[in-house]
Short mmCIF file of C-alpha atoms in Angstrom, two decimals:
data_model
loop_
_atom_site.label_atom_id
_atom_site.label_comp_id
_atom_site.label_asym_id
_atom_site.label_seq_id
_atom_site.Cartn_x
_atom_site.Cartn_y
_atom_site.Cartn_z
CA MET F 1 50.44 -83.34 34.49
CA ALA F 2 48.04 -80.54 33.64
CA HIS F 3 48.39 -77.45 35.82
CA ALA F 4 45.40 -76.78 38.08
CA SER F 5 44.81 -73.38 36.54
CA GLU F 6 44.78 -74.64 32.94
CA GLY F 7 41.65 -75.62 31.08
CA ARG F 8 38.71 -73.59 29.88
CA GLY F 9 38.69 -71.09 32.70
CA GLN F 10 38.60 -67.34 33.17
CA GLU F 11 41.65 -65.63 34.63
CA PHE F 12 40.59 -62.77 36.88
CA ARG F 13 43.26 -60.11 37.22
CA LEU F 14 43.61 -57.38 39.85
CA PRO F 15 41.33 -54.65 38.49
CA ASP F 16 41.97 -50.93 38.37
CA LEU F 17 40.67 -49.80 41.76
CA GLY F 18 40.52 -46.16 40.69
CA GLU F 19 42.08 -42.93 41.95
CA GLY F 20 45.40 -43.66 40.22
CA LEU F 21 46.16 -46.72 42.33
CA THR F 22 48.70 -49.00 40.66
CA GLU F 23 49.17 -51.78 43.22
CA ALA F 24 47.57 -53.48 46.21
CA GLU F 25 48.66 -55.85 48.97
CA ILE F 26 46.83 -59.12 49.56
CA VAL F 27 45.55 -59.01 53.15
CA ARG F 28 43.28 -62.05 53.30
CA TRP F 29 42.01 -64.63 50.85
CA LEU F 30 38.24 -65.18 51.10
CA VAL F 31 38.16 -68.33 48.94
CA GLU F 32 40.17 -71.53 48.60
CA VAL F 33 41.09 -73.50 45.50
CA GLY F 34 38.13 -75.78 44.78
CA ASP F 35 35.51 -73.39 46.18
CA VAL F 36 32.47 -72.52 44.08
CA VAL F 37 32.01 -68.75 43.70
CA ALA F 38 29.08 -66.76 42.41
CA VAL F 39 29.24 -63.75 40.13
CA ASP F 40 30.39 -60.68 42.09
CA GLN F 41 31.31 -62.71 45.17
CA PRO F 42 34.31 -61.15 47.01
CA VAL F 43 37.32 -63.44 46.64
CA VAL F 44 40.13 -61.45 48.27
CA GLU F 45 40.63 -58.53 50.63
CA VAL F 46 43.39 -56.16 49.56
CA GLU F 47 44.89 -53.01 51.03
CA THR F 48 45.65 -50.12 48.73
CA ALA F 49 47.27 -46.82 49.53
CA LYS F 50 43.75 -45.54 50.19
CA ALA F 51 41.76 -48.21 52.00
CA MET F 52 40.98 -51.87 52.60
CA VAL F 53 38.87 -53.23 49.74
CA GLU F 54 37.08 -56.52 49.12
CA VAL F 55 37.51 -57.38 45.44
CA PRO F 56 34.51 -59.12 43.80
CA CYS F 57 35.12 -61.60 41.00
CA PRO F 58 33.00 -60.95 37.88
CA TYR F 59 32.99 -64.66 37.00
CA GLY F 60 31.10 -67.54 38.59
CA GLY F 61 32.35 -71.10 38.80
CA VAL F 62 35.08 -73.15 40.51
CA VAL F 63 38.28 -71.53 41.74
CA THR F 64 41.10 -73.57 40.17
CA ALA F 65 44.07 -71.38 41.12
CA ARG F 66 45.08 -68.50 43.36
CA PHE F 67 48.05 -66.26 42.70
CA GLY F 68 50.01 -64.61 45.50
CA GLU F 69 50.20 -65.31 49.20
CA GLU F 70 48.85 -63.04 51.92
CA GLY F 71 51.22 -60.11 52.36
CA THR F 72 52.22 -60.06 48.68
CA GLU F 73 52.01 -56.79 46.75
CA LEU F 74 50.55 -57.14 43.26
CA PRO F 75 50.44 -54.56 40.46
CA VAL F 76 47.17 -53.77 38.70
CA GLY F 77 46.67 -56.36 35.97
CA ALA F 78 48.42 -59.21 37.81
CA PRO F 79 46.47 -62.50 37.99
CA LEU F 80 44.42 -63.04 41.15
CA VAL F 81 42.42 -66.21 40.59
CA THR F 82 41.46 -68.56 37.78
CA VAL F 83 37.80 -69.62 37.66
CA ALA F 84 36.42 -72.52 35.64
CA VAL F 85 33.19 -70.90 34.52
CA GLY F 86 31.42 -74.14 33.47
CA THR F 87 29.37 -75.87 36.20
CA GLY F 88 26.79 -78.63 36.40
CA GLU F 89 23.07 -78.05 36.27
CA ASP F 90 22.90 -77.45 40.00
CA GLY F 91 26.18 -75.54 40.12
CA ALA F 92 27.76 -78.03 42.55
CA ALA F 93 29.21 -80.76 40.34
CA PRO F 94 32.67 -79.25 39.86
CA ALA F 95 33.07 -78.56 43.56
CA ALA F 96 32.24 -82.15 44.43
CA GLY F 97 34.59 -83.46 41.77
CA THR F 98 37.41 -81.23 42.95
CA GLU F 99 36.96 -82.13 46.60
CA ALA F 100 36.83 -85.84 45.80
CA ALA F 101 39.97 -85.64 43.73
CA ALA F 102 41.79 -83.67 46.40
CA SER F 103 40.87 -86.12 49.14
CA ALA F 104 41.38 -89.34 47.16
CA GLY F 105 44.64 -88.75 45.32
CA GLY F 106 47.97 -87.02 45.58
CA GLY F 107 48.69 -83.46 44.52
CA SER F 108 49.17 -84.26 40.84
CA ARG F 109 46.09 -86.50 40.58
CA ALA F 110 44.04 -83.84 42.40
CA ALA F 111 45.11 -81.15 39.97
CA GLU F 112 44.33 -83.37 36.98
CA SER F 113 40.95 -84.35 38.43
CA ALA F 114 40.09 -80.72 39.10
CA GLY F 115 40.89 -79.76 35.53
CA ALA F 116 39.01 -82.74 34.16
CA ALA F 117 35.97 -82.10 36.35
CA SER F 118 35.74 -78.45 35.32
CA THR F 119 36.25 -79.24 31.63
CA GLY F 120 33.73 -82.07 31.70
CA ALA F 121 31.19 -79.92 33.44
CA GLU F 122 31.55 -77.23 30.82
CA SER F 123 30.87 -79.72 28.07
CA ARG F 124 27.83 -81.14 29.85
CA THR F 125 26.02 -77.91 30.53
CA ALA F 126 24.28 -75.67 28.03
CA GLU F 127 24.16 -72.62 30.29
CA PRO F 128 27.48 -71.87 32.04
CA VAL F 129 27.68 -69.42 34.88
CA ALA F 130 29.09 -66.70 32.64
CA ALA F 131 25.99 -66.94 30.43
CA ARG F 132 23.70 -66.73 33.43
CA ALA F 133 25.67 -63.67 34.58
CA GLU F 134 25.07 -62.06 31.20
CA ALA F 135 21.32 -62.45 31.59
CA ALA F 136 21.24 -61.20 35.16
CA GLY F 137 23.87 -58.47 34.87
CA SER F 138 26.42 -57.56 37.52
CA GLY F 139 26.07 -54.96 40.19
CA ASN F 140 29.81 -54.36 40.42
CA VAL F 141 31.50 -52.68 37.50
CA LEU F 142 35.27 -53.18 37.69
CA VAL F 143 37.57 -51.17 35.45
CA GLY F 144 38.69 -53.50 32.70
CA TYR F 145 35.84 -55.98 33.28
CA GLY F 146 32.46 -55.49 31.62
CA THR F 147 30.35 -57.54 33.99
CA SER F 148 27.04 -56.66 32.37
CA GLU F 149 27.74 -59.15 29.60
CA ALA F 150 29.63 -62.41 29.36
CA PRO F 151 33.28 -62.00 28.45
CA ALA F 152 34.34 -63.31 25.09
CA ARG F 153 36.26 -66.57 25.21
CA ARG F 154 39.77 -66.49 23.90
CA ARG F 155 42.06 -69.45 23.56
CA ARG F 156 45.57 -68.77 24.73
CA VAL F 157 48.66 -70.61 23.70
CA ARG F 158 50.75 -70.77 26.85
CA PRO F 159 53.98 -72.52 27.69
CA ASP F 160 53.99 -75.09 30.43
CA ARG F 161 53.08 -72.93 33.43
CA ARG F 162 54.34 -75.32 36.04
CA ALA F 163 57.78 -73.74 35.87
CA ALA F 164 56.35 -70.21 35.95
CA THR F 165 53.78 -70.52 38.66
CA GLY F 166 54.82 -73.51 40.76
CA ALA F 167 53.30 -76.94 41.16
CA ALA F 168 50.00 -77.87 42.70
CA VAL F 169 50.33 -78.95 46.32
CA ARG F 170 47.97 -80.42 48.88
CA THR F 171 46.95 -78.26 51.84
CA ASN F 172 44.22 -79.32 54.28
CA GLY F 173 42.66 -81.64 51.73
CA ARG F 174 42.52 -78.99 48.99
CA VAL F 175 44.53 -78.51 45.85
CA ARG F 176 46.52 -75.29 46.25
CA VAL F 177 48.59 -73.70 43.52
CA ALA F 178 51.80 -72.06 44.63
CA GLY F 179 52.59 -68.52 43.53
CA PRO F 180 55.25 -67.62 40.96
CA VAL F 181 58.71 -68.92 41.77
CA ASP F 182 62.05 -68.85 39.98
CA GLY F 183 63.55 -72.04 41.31
CA PRO F 184 62.88 -75.43 42.86
CA ALA F 185 60.09 -76.08 45.32
CA GLU F 186 60.16 -74.31 48.67
CA GLY F 187 61.99 -76.24 51.29
CA SER F 188 64.84 -77.55 49.13
CA ALA F 189 68.37 -76.35 49.79
CA ASP F 190 68.35 -74.30 46.58
CA GLY F 191 64.75 -73.12 46.88
CA PRO F 192 63.59 -69.52 46.53
CA VAL F 193 63.96 -67.05 49.37
CA PRO F 194 61.07 -64.87 50.57
CA VAL F 195 61.00 -61.45 48.87
CA ILE F 196 58.43 -58.69 49.11
CA SER F 197 57.69 -58.61 45.36
CA PRO F 198 58.77 -60.07 42.01
CA LEU F 199 60.38 -56.71 41.22
CA VAL F 200 62.90 -57.27 44.01
CA ARG F 201 63.76 -60.71 42.68
CA ARG F 202 64.23 -59.30 39.18
CA LEU F 203 66.46 -56.49 40.48
CA ALA F 204 68.71 -59.03 42.19
CA ARG F 205 68.80 -61.26 39.10
CA GLN F 206 69.73 -58.38 36.80
CA ASN F 207 72.68 -57.52 39.05
CA ASP F 208 73.82 -61.13 39.62
CA LEU F 209 73.07 -60.87 43.33
CA ASP F 210 72.38 -64.11 45.21
CA LEU F 211 69.40 -63.46 47.47
CA ARG F 212 70.46 -66.34 49.74
CA GLU F 213 73.37 -64.19 50.90
CA LEU F 214 71.01 -61.55 52.29
CA THR F 215 69.11 -61.43 55.54
CA GLY F 216 65.86 -59.58 54.98
CA SER F 217 64.92 -56.71 57.26
CA GLY F 218 61.18 -57.25 56.76
CA PRO F 219 58.83 -59.35 58.88
CA ASP F 220 60.04 -62.96 59.27
CA GLY F 221 63.19 -62.20 57.28
CA LEU F 222 61.31 -60.88 54.22
CA ILE F 223 63.78 -59.32 51.79
CA LEU F 224 62.79 -55.78 50.82
CA ARG F 225 63.93 -53.67 47.90
CA ALA F 226 65.95 -51.51 50.30
CA ASP F 227 67.91 -54.61 51.36
CA VAL F 228 68.84 -55.42 47.76
CA GLU F 229 69.77 -51.82 46.92
CA TYR F 230 71.91 -51.58 50.08
CA ALA F 231 73.73 -54.78 49.15
CA LEU F 232 74.36 -53.53 45.62
CA ARG F 233 75.78 -50.23 46.87
CA ALA F 234 78.04 -52.03 49.32
CA SER F 235 79.22 -54.41 46.62
CA ALA F 236 79.97 -51.54 44.24
CA ALA F 237 81.92 -49.68 46.91
CA GLN F 238 83.94 -52.78 47.76
CA GLY F 239 84.70 -53.39 44.06
CA GLY F 240 85.87 -49.81 43.65
CA ARG F 241 88.26 -50.09 46.59
CA ALA F 242 89.68 -53.36 45.23
CA ALA F 243 90.31 -51.84 41.78
CA ASP F 244 92.03 -48.82 43.32
CA HIS F 245 94.28 -51.04 45.43
CA GLU F 246 95.31 -53.16 42.44
CA ALA F 247 96.03 -50.03 40.35
CA ARG F 248 98.34 -48.63 43.04
CA THR F 249 100.16 -51.80 44.06
CA GLY F 250 99.82 -54.07 41.07
CA ARG F 251 98.46 -56.79 43.36
CA ALA F 252 94.95 -57.88 44.10
CA PRO F 253 93.90 -57.19 47.69
CA VAL F 254 93.99 -60.03 50.18
CA THR F 255 90.55 -60.66 51.59
CA ALA F 256 89.72 -62.32 54.86
CA PRO F 257 87.68 -65.53 54.90
CA THR F 258 84.00 -64.88 54.43
CA ALA F 259 82.02 -64.91 57.65
CA PRO F 260 78.57 -66.47 57.89
CA ALA F 261 75.89 -64.58 55.96
CA SER F 262 74.06 -63.64 59.14
CA ALA F 263 77.14 -61.74 60.36
CA THR F 264 78.31 -60.03 57.15
CA THR F 265 75.24 -59.51 55.02
CA PRO F 266 75.12 -55.83 53.94
CA GLY F 267 71.35 -55.87 53.92
CA ALA F 268 71.05 -57.20 57.47
CA PRO F 269 69.79 -54.63 59.98
CA ARG F 270 72.21 -53.48 62.63
CA SER F 271 71.55 -54.49 66.20
CA GLY F 272 68.95 -52.26 67.85
CA THR F 273 67.42 -50.99 64.61
CA VAL F 274 63.96 -51.61 63.16
CA ARG F 275 63.01 -51.06 59.52
CA THR F 276 59.41 -50.43 58.58
CA PRO F 277 58.49 -50.49 54.88
CA LEU F 278 56.84 -47.31 53.62
CA LYS F 279 53.89 -48.94 51.91
CA GLY F 280 50.11 -48.96 52.04
CA VAL F 281 48.56 -46.06 53.93
CA ARG F 282 51.85 -45.04 55.55
CA GLY F 283 53.56 -44.93 52.15
CA ALA F 284 50.73 -42.90 50.63
CA VAL F 285 50.85 -40.40 53.52
CA ALA F 286 54.64 -40.08 53.17
CA ASP F 287 54.36 -39.42 49.43
CA LYS F 288 51.58 -36.86 49.81
CA LEU F 289 53.27 -34.94 52.63
CA SER F 290 56.58 -34.89 50.79
CA ARG F 291 54.88 -33.59 47.68
CA SER F 292 53.07 -30.94 49.69
CA ARG F 293 56.31 -29.67 51.21
CA ARG F 294 58.04 -29.80 47.84
CA GLU F 295 55.39 -28.01 45.78
CA ILE F 296 53.39 -25.71 48.08
CA PRO F 297 54.88 -22.47 49.46
CA ASP F 298 52.91 -22.58 52.70
CA ALA F 299 52.64 -20.09 55.55
CA THR F 300 50.96 -20.35 58.96
CA CYS F 301 49.14 -17.84 61.14
CA TRP F 302 47.46 -18.52 64.47
CA VAL F 303 45.35 -16.88 67.15
CA ASP F 304 44.06 -17.72 70.65
CA ALA F 305 40.30 -17.60 71.08
CA ASP F 306 37.91 -17.72 74.02
CA ALA F 307 35.81 -20.84 73.31
CA THR F 308 33.62 -20.48 76.38
CA GLY F 309 30.69 -19.22 74.30
CA LEU F 310 30.98 -22.10 71.82
CA MET F 311 31.07 -24.70 74.60
CA ARG F 312 28.00 -23.17 76.25
CA ALA F 313 26.15 -23.10 72.94
CA ARG F 314 26.89 -26.79 72.38
CA THR F 315 25.70 -27.65 75.89
CA ALA F 316 22.44 -25.79 75.27
CA MET F 317 21.92 -27.52 71.91
CA ASN F 318 22.46 -30.98 73.43
CA ALA F 319 20.11 -30.19 76.32
CA SER F 320 17.20 -29.62 73.93
CA GLY F 321 16.51 -33.35 73.65
CA GLY F 322 17.46 -33.83 69.99
CA PRO F 323 20.44 -35.72 68.56
CA LYS F 324 23.73 -34.84 70.23
CA ILE F 325 25.90 -32.37 68.32
CA SER F 326 29.65 -32.98 68.27
CA LEU F 327 32.21 -30.24 68.73
CA VAL F 328 33.92 -31.06 65.43
CA ALA F 329 30.58 -30.62 63.66
CA LEU F 330 30.25 -27.09 65.06
CA LEU F 331 33.81 -26.31 64.00
CA ALA F 332 33.03 -27.68 60.54
CA ARG F 333 29.96 -25.46 60.35
CA ILE F 334 32.14 -22.49 61.22
CA CYS F 335 34.65 -23.51 58.53
CA THR F 336 32.03 -23.63 55.79
CA ALA F 337 30.67 -20.22 56.83
CA ALA F 338 34.19 -18.76 56.77
CA LEU F 339 34.88 -20.27 53.32
CA ALA F 340 31.70 -18.64 52.02
CA ARG F 341 33.23 -15.29 53.03
CA PHE F 342 36.76 -16.14 51.89
CA PRO F 343 36.34 -18.50 48.90
CA GLU F 344 39.98 -17.97 47.87
CA LEU F 345 40.94 -20.68 50.36
CA ASN F 346 38.55 -23.27 48.92
CA ALA F 347 40.81 -23.79 45.93
CA THR F 348 43.78 -25.56 44.38
CA VAL F 349 46.60 -24.57 42.03
CA ASP F 350 46.85 -26.10 38.57
CA THR F 351 50.60 -25.91 38.08
CA GLU F 352 50.52 -27.02 34.44
CA ALA F 353 47.99 -24.39 33.39
CA ARG F 354 49.34 -21.87 35.96
CA GLU F 355 45.81 -21.22 37.19
CA ILE F 356 44.07 -21.02 40.55
CA VAL F 357 41.01 -23.26 40.49
CA ARG F 358 38.32 -22.15 42.93
CA PHE F 359 35.52 -24.51 43.97
CA ASP F 360 31.90 -23.62 44.66
CA ASP F 361 31.20 -26.68 46.80
CA VAL F 362 33.02 -27.44 50.06
CA HIS F 363 34.15 -31.04 50.42
CA LEU F 364 35.57 -30.98 53.92
CA GLY F 365 38.32 -33.41 54.87
CA PHE F 366 39.16 -34.16 58.48
CA ALA F 367 42.22 -35.88 59.90
CA ALA F 368 41.53 -39.23 61.59
CA GLN F 369 44.21 -41.26 63.36
CA THR F 370 43.72 -45.03 62.98
CA ASP F 371 45.70 -48.19 63.68
CA ARG F 372 46.69 -48.22 60.00
CA GLY F 373 47.95 -44.62 60.09
CA LEU F 374 46.62 -41.15 59.42
CA VAL F 375 43.74 -40.94 56.95
CA VAL F 376 41.65 -37.98 55.80
CA PRO F 377 38.01 -38.92 55.10
CA VAL F 378 35.99 -36.35 53.15
CA VAL F 379 32.53 -35.03 54.04
CA ARG F 380 30.87 -34.31 50.70
CA ASP F 381 28.93 -31.05 50.33
CA ALA F 382 29.68 -29.98 53.89
CA HIS F 383 28.38 -26.48 53.13
CA ALA F 384 24.89 -27.92 52.55
CA ARG F 385 24.69 -29.83 55.87
CA ASP F 386 23.51 -28.55 59.23
CA ALA F 387 25.20 -29.37 62.54
CA GLU F 388 23.11 -32.50 63.02
CA GLY F 389 23.89 -33.80 59.53
CA LEU F 390 27.59 -33.05 59.95
CA THR F 391 27.65 -34.90 63.27
CA ALA F 392 26.12 -38.02 61.71
CA GLU F 393 28.49 -37.98 58.72
CA PHE F 394 31.58 -37.45 60.89
CA ALA F 395 30.54 -40.39 63.05
CA ARG F 396 29.95 -42.66 60.04
CA LEU F 397 33.25 -41.86 58.37
CA THR F 398 35.21 -42.11 61.62
CA GLU F 399 33.81 -45.58 62.33
CA ALA F 400 34.58 -46.70 58.78
CA ALA F 401 38.13 -45.34 59.10
CA HIS F 402 38.84 -47.29 62.28
CA GLU F 403 37.43 -50.47 60.74
CA GLY F 404 39.36 -49.99 57.49
CA ARG F 405 36.18 -49.82 55.40
CA LEU F 406 36.69 -46.44 53.75
CA THR F 407 36.48 -46.51 49.97
CA PRO F 408 38.94 -44.59 47.77
CA GLY F 409 36.12 -42.20 46.90
CA GLU F 410 35.64 -41.34 50.58
CA LEU F 411 39.33 -40.49 50.95
CA THR F 412 39.79 -38.20 47.95
CA GLY F 413 38.31 -35.09 46.42
CA GLY F 414 38.56 -32.79 49.44
CA THR F 415 38.80 -29.01 48.95
CA PHE F 416 39.65 -27.96 52.54
CA THR F 417 40.77 -29.87 55.65
CA LEU F 418 39.94 -29.48 59.34
CA ASN F 419 42.56 -30.90 61.70
CA ASN F 420 41.48 -31.26 65.34
CA TYR F 421 44.84 -32.14 66.88
CA GLY F 422 43.56 -31.00 70.27
CA VAL F 423 42.34 -34.58 70.84
CA PHE F 424 46.02 -35.48 71.38
CA GLY F 425 46.30 -33.00 74.24
CA VAL F 426 48.41 -30.41 72.42
CA ASP F 427 47.80 -26.67 72.15
CA GLY F 428 49.17 -25.79 68.74
CA SER F 429 50.64 -27.08 65.49
CA THR F 430 51.75 -25.98 62.04
CA PRO F 431 50.07 -28.67 59.93
CA ILE F 432 51.20 -29.67 56.44
CA ILE F 433 48.60 -28.89 53.77
CA ASN F 434 46.77 -31.90 52.38
CA HIS F 435 47.96 -31.71 48.77
CA PRO F 436 46.49 -30.52 46.39
CA GLU F 437 44.28 -28.38 48.64
CA ALA F 438 45.16 -24.79 49.48
CA ALA F 439 44.60 -24.57 53.23
CA MET F 440 44.06 -26.43 56.50
CA LEU F 441 42.56 -25.19 59.76
CA GLY F 442 44.12 -26.61 62.92
CA VAL F 443 42.35 -26.67 66.29
CA GLY F 444 44.21 -27.26 69.56
CA ARG F 445 42.85 -28.48 72.87
CA ILE F 446 40.30 -26.37 74.72
CA VAL F 447 41.68 -25.76 78.19
CA ALA F 448 40.87 -23.50 81.13
CA LYS F 449 43.21 -20.47 81.23
CA PRO F 450 43.26 -16.99 82.75
CA TRP F 451 41.70 -14.57 80.27
CA VAL F 452 40.69 -10.94 80.29
CA HIS F 453 36.93 -10.99 79.78
CA GLU F 454 34.89 -7.77 79.74
CA GLY F 455 37.77 -5.90 81.36
CA GLU F 456 38.30 -8.37 84.18
CA LEU F 457 40.58 -11.36 84.66
CA ALA F 458 38.62 -14.60 84.59
CA VAL F 459 39.07 -18.31 83.95
CA ARG F 460 37.86 -19.07 80.43
CA GLN F 461 37.96 -22.01 77.99
CA VAL F 462 40.73 -21.06 75.56
CA VAL F 463 41.70 -22.68 72.26
CA GLN F 464 44.50 -21.98 69.81
CA LEU F 465 43.52 -21.88 66.13
CA SER F 466 46.06 -22.11 63.31
CA LEU F 467 45.70 -21.74 59.56
CA THR F 468 48.29 -23.09 57.13
CA PHE F 469 47.65 -21.79 53.62
CA ASP F 470 49.14 -21.86 50.14
CA HIS F 471 50.62 -18.39 49.64
CA ARG F 472 50.01 -18.68 45.90
CA VAL F 473 46.22 -18.52 46.27
CA CYS F 474 46.05 -15.55 48.63
CA ASP F 475 48.06 -13.17 50.74
CA GLY F 476 48.22 -12.70 54.50
CA GLY F 477 45.28 -10.33 54.55
CA THR F 478 42.86 -12.95 53.24
CA ALA F 479 44.29 -15.69 55.45
CA GLY F 480 44.16 -13.43 58.51
CA GLY F 481 40.61 -12.38 57.72
CA PHE F 482 39.52 -16.02 57.45
CA LEU F 483 41.15 -16.99 60.74
CA ARG F 484 39.81 -13.92 62.54
CA TYR F 485 36.27 -14.73 61.38
CA VAL F 486 36.63 -18.32 62.63
CA ALA F 487 37.85 -17.00 66.00
CA ASP F 488 34.91 -14.56 66.20
CA CYS F 489 32.45 -17.42 65.61
CA VAL F 490 34.15 -19.51 68.29
CA GLU F 491 33.95 -16.66 70.79
CA GLN F 492 30.44 -15.54 69.79
CA PRO F 493 28.52 -18.31 67.99
CA ALA F 494 25.70 -15.86 67.27
CA VAL F 495 27.93 -14.42 64.54
CA LEU F 496 26.97 -17.49 62.49
CA LEU F 497 23.38 -16.29 62.35
CA ARG F 498 24.45 -13.64 59.85
CA THR F 499 25.34 -16.36 57.33
CA LEU F 500 22.23 -18.54 57.75
#
C-alpha cells in the first residue's frame, strides 16, 4: 500500500520563524488531510517562545499528510505537511478524488486513491499550482522557502515510510496520517506511550528504559523529559546500592516483589504535587530572567514622588475633547525625556567585545501580564511619539498580547523597559532587568497618603518609583540623576516643557 504522503508532492517543513527560535508547539491544525490549500494559506497555528503564529504554506495543492498532533513540540526543519502540488484545471479535482476515496473505501484504499488522484492530476495538467505561484509571487517569505519562484523538484529515494510515520487511518470520513511512532498501532497492548517529544523517546531508548513503566506527570499522563531523567537517576542510585551490598556481603540483595507501576514509578508525581513544564512563553521568561540574574550586576534605587500634579495634568488633557491619554503613555513620555538627558541607560553590554553599546533610538518595552504569561511588547521609536501616539500604540500592543497575536518582532529589540506593577495593587518592587537591556523603571500604585506640601501636611497622590540598572553601564550618580528627573516630571509635569 502506498503511504498517503508519498507521490509527487512537496513536503513543507517548519520554517525558521526568526529571532533565534529553534522549536514550536502545534496549537491547532487549520487544515485536514484531503483539503485543498492555496499558496500562502495558513495551515497550522503554532506557539513559539515569543508568540502565537499562523504558519502559511508556500505550496498550493492537496494536503496528503500532516505530521504531529496538537500539543506536540517540533524543531525547526521538522515536516509539517505534505502537499500534492498538481491539481486539475479548476483546482478541485484532487479534493473530490480524495474525498470520494475516503468515503468509499477503507483506510488503505483511501490512501491509495488519494495518491493516485494527486499523481493523475499532476500528469493531466500543464500548469500546476506551484507554477501559478511562480507567476504570481508570494507575499510571505519564509526562511528556507523562496516563495517568489517555484521550488525545484527533487526525487527522493525513501524507505517504506509506513514504519517511520505510521499508517493511514480513517477519521470522520477523511484519510489521516498518524505521526511518527516507534511501535505497533496505538491501542494495542504493546503500542507506543504518549511522550512530549521524540527526543524523550530517544533518551529512554538509549538508556534501555521502558516508557510503559512510567506514569507521566504532564497533562493526561504525558511523559516529560523530567520524568525520564528522574527515572534514570533513581535507577542508577538503586544499581549503585545493589553493587555496594554485593561487594560487602558477597550476595545479591533480596528485592521485594515489584508493585504496580502506578505505585512505584519513579517518574510519577507524589500526591499533592503539580508539575508544570517550563516551555513556550513561560520557558522563555524563565530562561531570560535566569540569564539576567546570572550575567548582569544589577542595583536598585527608589524614591517616593507626589503624583498629584501628573494626575491633574492628565485630567486636564482628557477634558480638552481629544483622544484620551493613558497614564502609562505619560510615564513613557517622561522616560524618553529622561533617557535623552541620561543616554547611558539606553544601552546594552557586549560581553564578547567588552564594550558598552549605546543606542540613539528608544525602543520602549513594557511589561504586560497575559493568560499565557508575562510578555514585554516593544513600542518602536517611542522617543519620536507624542502622548497621543504612545497611547494608541500601547493599546494596540496590549490587545494583541492578550489575544496572543504578537509577532516575534514586536517582542524583541527593546532598549529600555517600563514596568507598571502598580496595576497589581503593590507599592514597590525590585524588578529584574529585561536582558540584554541595561535598565528598567518600575512604577508602583498611586495612592492617597499624608504628604508635606508647601510646608503643610496634606493628602496627596503618592507613587513609589524604582530604577534597576546594570552597574556596568553607569554608576549610582547617573542612575540617581535619571530617577530624580523622572520624579521631578511626575511632581511637576511642566518640567517636560524644557525638553520639547
